[in-house]
């Protein structure tokens, strides 16, 4: 079945970036010259998904405005002869269809996803957490859709992380699945646990913020009780789903930046700038000139 909708949870308070996020959403912080959230939206569009469902909250109107047409701005740019820039601004709103639903109280990622049920309905869908910026020649979600089409079961993006970092992630226990097209990258998930202490972690295979989920997740998420951090965790819903149907973990190809963390955000900014055809050369020269 075709994946037609991508859910992007953007209701978080962004406390790790205060004071920058006191009056603007974390998701609107620019990485080079694009707001963080636009990278995830572009990944969904490049993966062939036609609709994004944002789970928003109070104070997040800037995101809606960003993905809407700005008639005044376009008129101004057209008047100044900046036709290319005008077209670029229009393409942001024309990329996909957008829908919004509010999570009234920030109860956790599992609750945020459940809030989107009414808009997604009972069909498989993708989830992209905008904090995880993933750069790869084939978009991460597109790679996962190939696996989904082959197996028909939910697929979660995973990555090996240092053992000391496991307590920042959902961690899986998985059995390798031989797959000719992606050798060593596919796992059948046997168990998963949200943010375990290193001594409790079943592996160092961490869940990264990209998921393709079958509609069974709706029932599995209902009545999940608060878990790690006192929040309703998506990982706990997935664990319940696991009791009913298979879930696969896929080690994606690409570079992932944790832009929800200050150092990760800086790394994303530096590396994405270095890879930009219009900035890379001058920026590299500048970095090389620094006496570090
Ligand atoms: C969320 C998930 C976690 C996952 C992580 C990936 O945690 O709950 O399982 O490993 O995203 O970025 P968060 O980073 O929102 O605390």
Short mmCIF file of C-alpha atoms and ligand atoms in Angstrom, two decimals:
data_model
loop_
_atom_site.label_atom_id
_atom_site.label_comp_id
_atom_site.label_asym_id
_atom_site.label_seq_id
_atom_site.Cartn_x
_atom_site.Cartn_y
_atom_site.Cartn_z
CA UNK A 1 0.00 0.00 0.00
CA UNK A 2 1.29 3.44 -0.92
CA UNK A 3 2.48 5.77 1.85
CA UNK A 4 0.63 9.04 1.32
CA UNK A 5 1.20 10.87 4.60
CA UNK A 6 4.17 11.85 6.74
CA UNK A 7 3.64 12.92 10.34
CA UNK A 8 6.04 15.54 11.73
CA UNK A 9 5.75 16.15 15.48
CA UNK A 10 6.72 19.78 16.18
CA UNK A 11 4.96 20.50 19.47
CA UNK A 12 8.05 20.30 21.73
CA UNK A 13 9.09 23.30 23.82
CA UNK A 14 12.73 23.35 22.70
CA UNK A 15 14.08 24.08 26.18
CA UNK A 16 17.57 22.96 25.17
CA UNK A 17 17.83 26.01 22.90
CA UNK A 18 16.62 28.70 25.27
CA UNK A 19 16.75 31.66 25.03
CA UNK A 20 16.68 31.29 21.20
CA UNK A 21 13.38 29.38 21.48
CA UNK A 22 11.67 31.67 23.97
CA UNK A 23 9.57 33.35 21.27
CA UNK A 24 10.10 31.15 18.20
CA UNK A 25 9.77 27.42 17.54
CA UNK A 26 12.95 25.37 17.74
CA UNK A 27 12.01 23.90 14.36
CA UNK A 28 12.42 27.35 12.77
CA UNK A 29 16.06 27.77 13.84
CA UNK A 30 18.08 28.05 10.62
CA UNK A 31 20.66 25.48 9.61
CA UNK A 32 22.64 27.64 7.15
CA UNK A 33 19.67 29.40 5.53
CA UNK A 34 16.79 26.94 5.88
CA UNK A 35 14.71 26.30 8.99
CA UNK A 36 15.43 22.93 10.57
CA UNK A 37 11.93 21.63 9.82
CA UNK A 38 12.30 22.27 6.08
CA UNK A 39 14.98 19.57 5.80
CA UNK A 40 12.48 16.94 6.99
CA UNK A 41 9.72 18.30 4.74
CA UNK A 42 12.08 18.20 1.75
CA UNK A 43 13.05 14.62 2.62
CA UNK A 44 9.38 13.58 2.67
CA UNK A 45 8.78 15.32 -0.68
CA UNK A 46 11.91 13.75 -2.23
CA UNK A 47 10.68 10.35 -1.03
CA UNK A 48 7.45 10.79 -3.01
CA UNK A 49 5.11 11.38 -0.04
CA UNK A 50 2.47 13.96 -1.05
CA UNK A 51 1.17 15.15 2.33
CA UNK A 52 2.64 16.26 5.64
CA UNK A 53 0.65 16.26 8.89
CA UNK A 54 2.23 18.53 11.48
CA UNK A 55 1.46 17.88 15.13
CA UNK A 56 1.88 21.39 16.51
CA UNK A 57 1.21 23.19 19.77
CA UNK A 58 0.97 26.69 21.19
CA UNK A 59 3.40 29.24 19.77
CA UNK A 60 4.15 27.27 16.61
CA UNK A 61 2.33 29.50 14.11
CA UNK A 62 5.63 30.45 12.42
CA UNK A 63 5.76 26.90 11.01
CA UNK A 64 2.31 27.26 9.43
CA UNK A 65 3.26 30.64 7.99
CA UNK A 66 6.51 29.25 6.61
CA UNK A 67 4.73 26.58 4.57
CA UNK A 68 2.00 28.96 3.41
CA UNK A 69 2.11 31.39 0.46
CA UNK A 70 3.31 34.87 1.43
CA UNK A 71 1.59 37.10 -1.13
CA UNK A 72 3.17 40.35 0.20
CA UNK A 73 6.68 38.91 0.10
CA UNK A 74 6.20 37.53 -3.39
CA UNK A 75 4.85 40.85 -4.64
CA UNK A 76 7.80 42.67 -3.12
CA UNK A 77 10.32 40.27 -4.66
CA UNK A 78 8.61 40.43 -8.05
CA UNK A 79 8.66 44.25 -7.87
CA UNK A 80 12.42 44.18 -7.23
CA UNK A 81 13.01 41.84 -10.17
CA UNK A 82 14.06 38.94 -7.91
CA UNK A 83 12.14 36.34 -9.89
CA UNK A 84 14.30 33.35 -8.88
CA UNK A 85 13.91 34.09 -5.20
CA UNK A 86 10.17 34.61 -5.66
CA UNK A 87 9.89 31.22 -7.34
CA UNK A 88 11.95 29.60 -4.58
CA UNK A 89 9.61 31.06 -1.92
CA UNK A 90 6.57 29.79 -3.80
CA UNK A 91 8.07 26.30 -4.14
CA UNK A 92 8.22 25.96 -0.32
CA UNK A 93 4.43 26.12 -0.08
CA UNK A 94 3.89 24.14 -3.27
CA UNK A 95 6.15 21.23 -2.27
CA UNK A 96 3.39 19.20 -0.62
CA UNK A 97 -0.03 19.45 0.97
CA UNK A 98 0.05 20.41 4.62
CA UNK A 99 -2.34 19.69 7.48
CA UNK A 100 -2.08 20.67 11.12
CA UNK A 101 -3.39 19.20 14.33
CA UNK A 102 -2.60 20.40 17.83
CA UNK A 103 -1.31 18.37 20.71
CA UNK A 104 -2.79 20.32 23.62
CA UNK A 105 -0.48 19.05 26.35
CA UNK A 106 3.08 17.87 25.63
CA UNK A 107 2.66 14.31 26.94
CA UNK A 108 5.38 12.68 24.86
CA UNK A 109 6.12 11.44 21.35
CA UNK A 110 3.68 8.51 21.50
CA UNK A 111 0.85 10.86 22.41
CA UNK A 112 1.88 13.33 19.68
CA UNK A 113 1.69 10.59 17.04
CA UNK A 114 -1.68 9.40 18.35
CA UNK A 115 -2.99 12.98 17.97
CA UNK A 116 -2.51 12.61 14.20
CA UNK A 117 -4.76 9.52 13.93
CA UNK A 118 -7.81 11.50 12.79
CA UNK A 119 -5.88 13.02 9.87
CA UNK A 120 -3.85 9.96 8.89
CA UNK A 121 -6.72 7.46 9.28
CA UNK A 122 -6.18 3.73 8.97
CA UNK A 123 -3.38 3.56 6.43
CA UNK A 124 0.38 3.09 6.73
CA UNK A 125 2.30 6.36 7.19
CA UNK A 126 5.77 7.78 7.77
CA UNK A 127 7.03 9.67 10.83
CA UNK A 128 9.95 12.10 10.60
CA UNK A 129 11.39 13.74 13.71
CA UNK A 130 12.81 17.05 12.44
CA UNK A 131 15.58 17.09 15.10
CA UNK A 132 17.28 14.31 13.16
CA UNK A 133 18.69 15.83 9.99
CA UNK A 134 19.78 13.12 7.57
CA UNK A 135 21.78 13.89 4.45
CA UNK A 136 22.12 11.10 1.90
CA UNK A 137 22.06 10.70 -1.89
CA UNK A 138 18.89 8.56 -1.57
CA UNK A 139 16.65 10.17 1.08
CA UNK A 140 16.46 8.04 4.24
CA UNK A 141 12.66 7.69 4.07
CA UNK A 142 12.90 6.60 0.44
CA UNK A 143 15.38 3.86 1.41
CA UNK A 144 12.95 2.72 4.11
CA UNK A 145 10.00 2.71 1.67
CA UNK A 146 11.93 0.24 -0.49
CA UNK A 147 12.20 -2.09 2.53
CA UNK A 148 8.52 -1.51 3.41
CA UNK A 149 7.44 -2.39 -0.13
CA UNK A 150 9.49 -5.60 0.03
CA UNK A 151 8.34 -6.86 3.45
CA UNK A 152 5.01 -5.08 4.13
CA UNK A 153 5.83 -4.56 7.83
CA UNK A 154 6.69 -1.45 9.85
CA UNK A 155 10.27 -0.24 9.41
CA UNK A 156 12.31 1.83 11.88
CA UNK A 157 15.56 3.64 11.05
CA UNK A 158 18.45 2.50 13.24
CA UNK A 159 22.11 3.39 13.64
CA UNK A 160 24.97 2.09 15.79
CA UNK A 161 25.88 4.54 18.55
CA UNK A 162 28.65 4.49 21.18
CA UNK A 163 27.61 2.40 24.18
CA UNK A 164 27.86 5.42 26.50
CA UNK A 165 25.19 7.26 24.44
CA UNK A 166 22.49 4.56 24.51
CA UNK A 167 20.54 6.36 27.25
CA UNK A 168 19.63 9.13 24.75
CA UNK A 169 17.77 6.74 22.43
CA UNK A 170 15.32 3.94 21.95
CA UNK A 171 17.50 0.81 21.70
CA UNK A 172 16.55 -2.39 19.90
CA UNK A 173 17.40 -6.04 20.23
CA UNK A 174 17.34 -7.50 16.73
CA UNK A 175 18.10 -10.58 14.71
CA UNK A 176 19.96 -9.94 11.43
CA UNK A 177 17.90 -10.62 8.30
CA UNK A 178 19.88 -11.65 5.22
CA UNK A 179 18.81 -9.34 2.40
CA UNK A 180 20.73 -9.39 -0.86
CA UNK A 181 20.10 -5.70 -1.60
CA UNK A 182 21.18 -4.31 1.78
CA UNK A 183 23.58 -6.83 3.33
CA UNK A 184 24.12 -6.35 7.08
CA UNK A 185 21.58 -3.52 7.30
CA UNK A 186 18.32 -5.26 8.08
CA UNK A 187 17.17 -6.60 11.46
CA UNK A 188 13.98 -8.23 12.68
CA UNK A 189 13.29 -6.41 15.95
CA UNK A 190 12.79 -8.71 18.93
CA UNK A 191 12.53 -6.11 21.67
CA UNK A 192 13.09 -2.43 22.26
CA UNK A 193 13.53 -0.16 25.24
CA UNK A 194 13.41 3.62 25.55
CA UNK A 195 16.52 5.35 26.91
CA UNK A 196 18.06 2.45 28.85
CA UNK A 197 21.06 2.77 31.14
CA UNK A 198 24.14 1.36 29.34
CA UNK A 199 24.03 -1.69 31.63
CA UNK A 200 20.40 -2.41 30.61
CA UNK A 201 20.81 -1.82 26.85
CA UNK A 202 20.28 -4.94 24.69
CA UNK A 203 22.64 -3.58 21.97
CA UNK A 204 24.03 -0.33 20.63
CA UNK A 205 21.52 -0.19 17.77
CA UNK A 206 19.65 3.09 18.33
CA UNK A 207 16.33 4.21 16.91
CA UNK A 208 16.73 7.34 14.75
CA UNK A 209 13.78 9.61 14.01
CA UNK A 210 12.38 7.98 10.87
CA UNK A 211 9.60 5.38 10.96
CA UNK A 212 7.24 3.72 8.47
CA UNK A 213 4.31 2.45 10.52
CA UNK A 214 1.42 0.14 9.81
CA UNK A 215 -2.00 1.20 11.16
CA UNK A 216 -1.75 -1.41 13.94
CA UNK A 217 0.24 1.27 15.80
CA UNK A 218 -2.98 3.19 16.61
CA UNK A 219 -4.36 0.42 18.78
CA UNK A 220 -0.92 -0.28 20.22
CA UNK A 221 -0.54 3.37 21.30
CA UNK A 222 -3.93 3.57 22.98
CA UNK A 223 -3.64 3.33 26.75
CA UNK A 224 0.18 3.33 26.77
CA UNK A 225 1.09 4.57 30.23
CA UNK A 226 3.82 7.15 30.82
CA UNK A 227 7.26 5.53 30.63
CA UNK A 228 10.82 6.95 30.43
CA UNK A 229 10.88 10.60 31.54
CA UNK A 230 7.21 10.37 32.61
CA UNK A 231 6.17 10.61 28.92
CA UNK A 232 3.97 8.50 26.68
CA UNK A 233 6.67 6.94 24.55
CA UNK A 234 6.36 5.84 20.92
CA UNK A 235 8.88 3.10 21.75
CA UNK A 236 6.43 1.61 24.28
CA UNK A 237 3.67 1.61 21.64
CA UNK A 238 6.02 -0.09 19.18
CA UNK A 239 6.86 -2.70 21.79
CA UNK A 240 3.16 -3.52 22.03
CA UNK A 241 2.87 -3.65 18.25
CA UNK A 242 5.78 -6.08 18.25
CA UNK A 243 3.64 -8.54 20.21
CA UNK A 244 1.14 -8.55 17.30
CA UNK A 245 3.21 -8.18 14.13
CA UNK A 246 6.81 -8.04 12.88
CA UNK A 247 8.79 -4.78 12.86
CA UNK A 248 12.05 -4.32 10.98
CA UNK A 249 15.02 -2.14 11.88
CA UNK A 250 17.02 -0.75 8.97
CA UNK A 251 20.53 0.74 9.22
CA UNK A 252 20.11 3.58 6.71
CA UNK A 253 22.84 4.95 4.47
CA UNK A 254 23.67 8.59 5.09
CA UNK A 255 24.95 11.13 7.58
CA UNK A 256 22.72 11.95 10.53
CA UNK A 257 22.98 15.04 12.73
CA UNK A 258 21.22 15.38 16.04
CA UNK A 259 20.12 18.97 15.64
CA UNK A 260 18.11 18.74 18.88
CA UNK A 261 21.42 19.08 20.71
CA UNK A 262 23.63 22.19 20.60
CA UNK A 263 26.80 20.42 19.48
CA UNK A 264 24.87 18.34 16.93
CA UNK A 265 23.24 21.52 15.63
CA UNK A 266 26.66 23.14 15.16
CA UNK A 267 28.00 20.04 13.38
CA UNK A 268 24.99 20.03 11.03
CA UNK A 269 25.52 23.72 10.28
CA UNK A 270 29.25 23.35 9.55
CA UNK A 271 28.97 20.20 7.44
CA UNK A 272 25.92 21.28 5.45
CA UNK A 273 27.60 24.65 4.77
CA UNK A 274 30.79 22.86 3.62
CA UNK A 275 28.71 20.81 1.15
CA UNK A 276 26.89 23.82 -0.30
CA UNK A 277 28.06 24.65 -3.83
CA UNK A 278 27.55 28.40 -3.21
CA UNK A 279 29.32 28.56 0.18
CA UNK A 280 31.49 25.49 0.61
CA UNK A 281 34.73 26.75 -0.93
CA UNK A 282 34.87 30.08 0.91
CA UNK A 283 33.72 28.53 4.18
CA UNK A 284 36.37 25.79 3.98
CA UNK A 285 39.05 28.43 3.38
CA UNK A 286 37.81 30.36 6.39
CA UNK A 287 37.84 27.25 8.63
CA UNK A 288 41.36 26.38 7.46
CA UNK A 289 42.51 29.90 8.35
CA UNK A 290 41.44 29.48 11.98
CA UNK A 291 44.28 28.91 14.37
CA UNK A 292 42.73 25.98 16.26
C1 LIG B 1 12.97 10.12 20.33
C2 LIG B 1 12.55 8.67 20.55
C3 LIG B 1 13.77 7.76 20.69
C4 LIG B 1 14.68 7.94 19.49
C5 LIG B 1 15.03 9.42 19.27
C6 LIG B 1 15.77 9.61 17.96
O1 LIG B 1 13.60 10.57 21.51
O2 LIG B 1 11.74 8.59 21.72
O3 LIG B 1 13.37 6.43 20.78
O4 LIG B 1 15.85 7.17 19.66
O5 LIG B 1 13.84 10.23 19.22
O6 LIG B 1 16.18 10.92 17.77
P1 LIG B 1 13.88 12.14 21.80
O7 LIG B 1 15.17 12.47 21.10
O8 LIG B 1 12.72 12.90 21.25
O9 LIG B 1 14.02 12.25 23.28
#
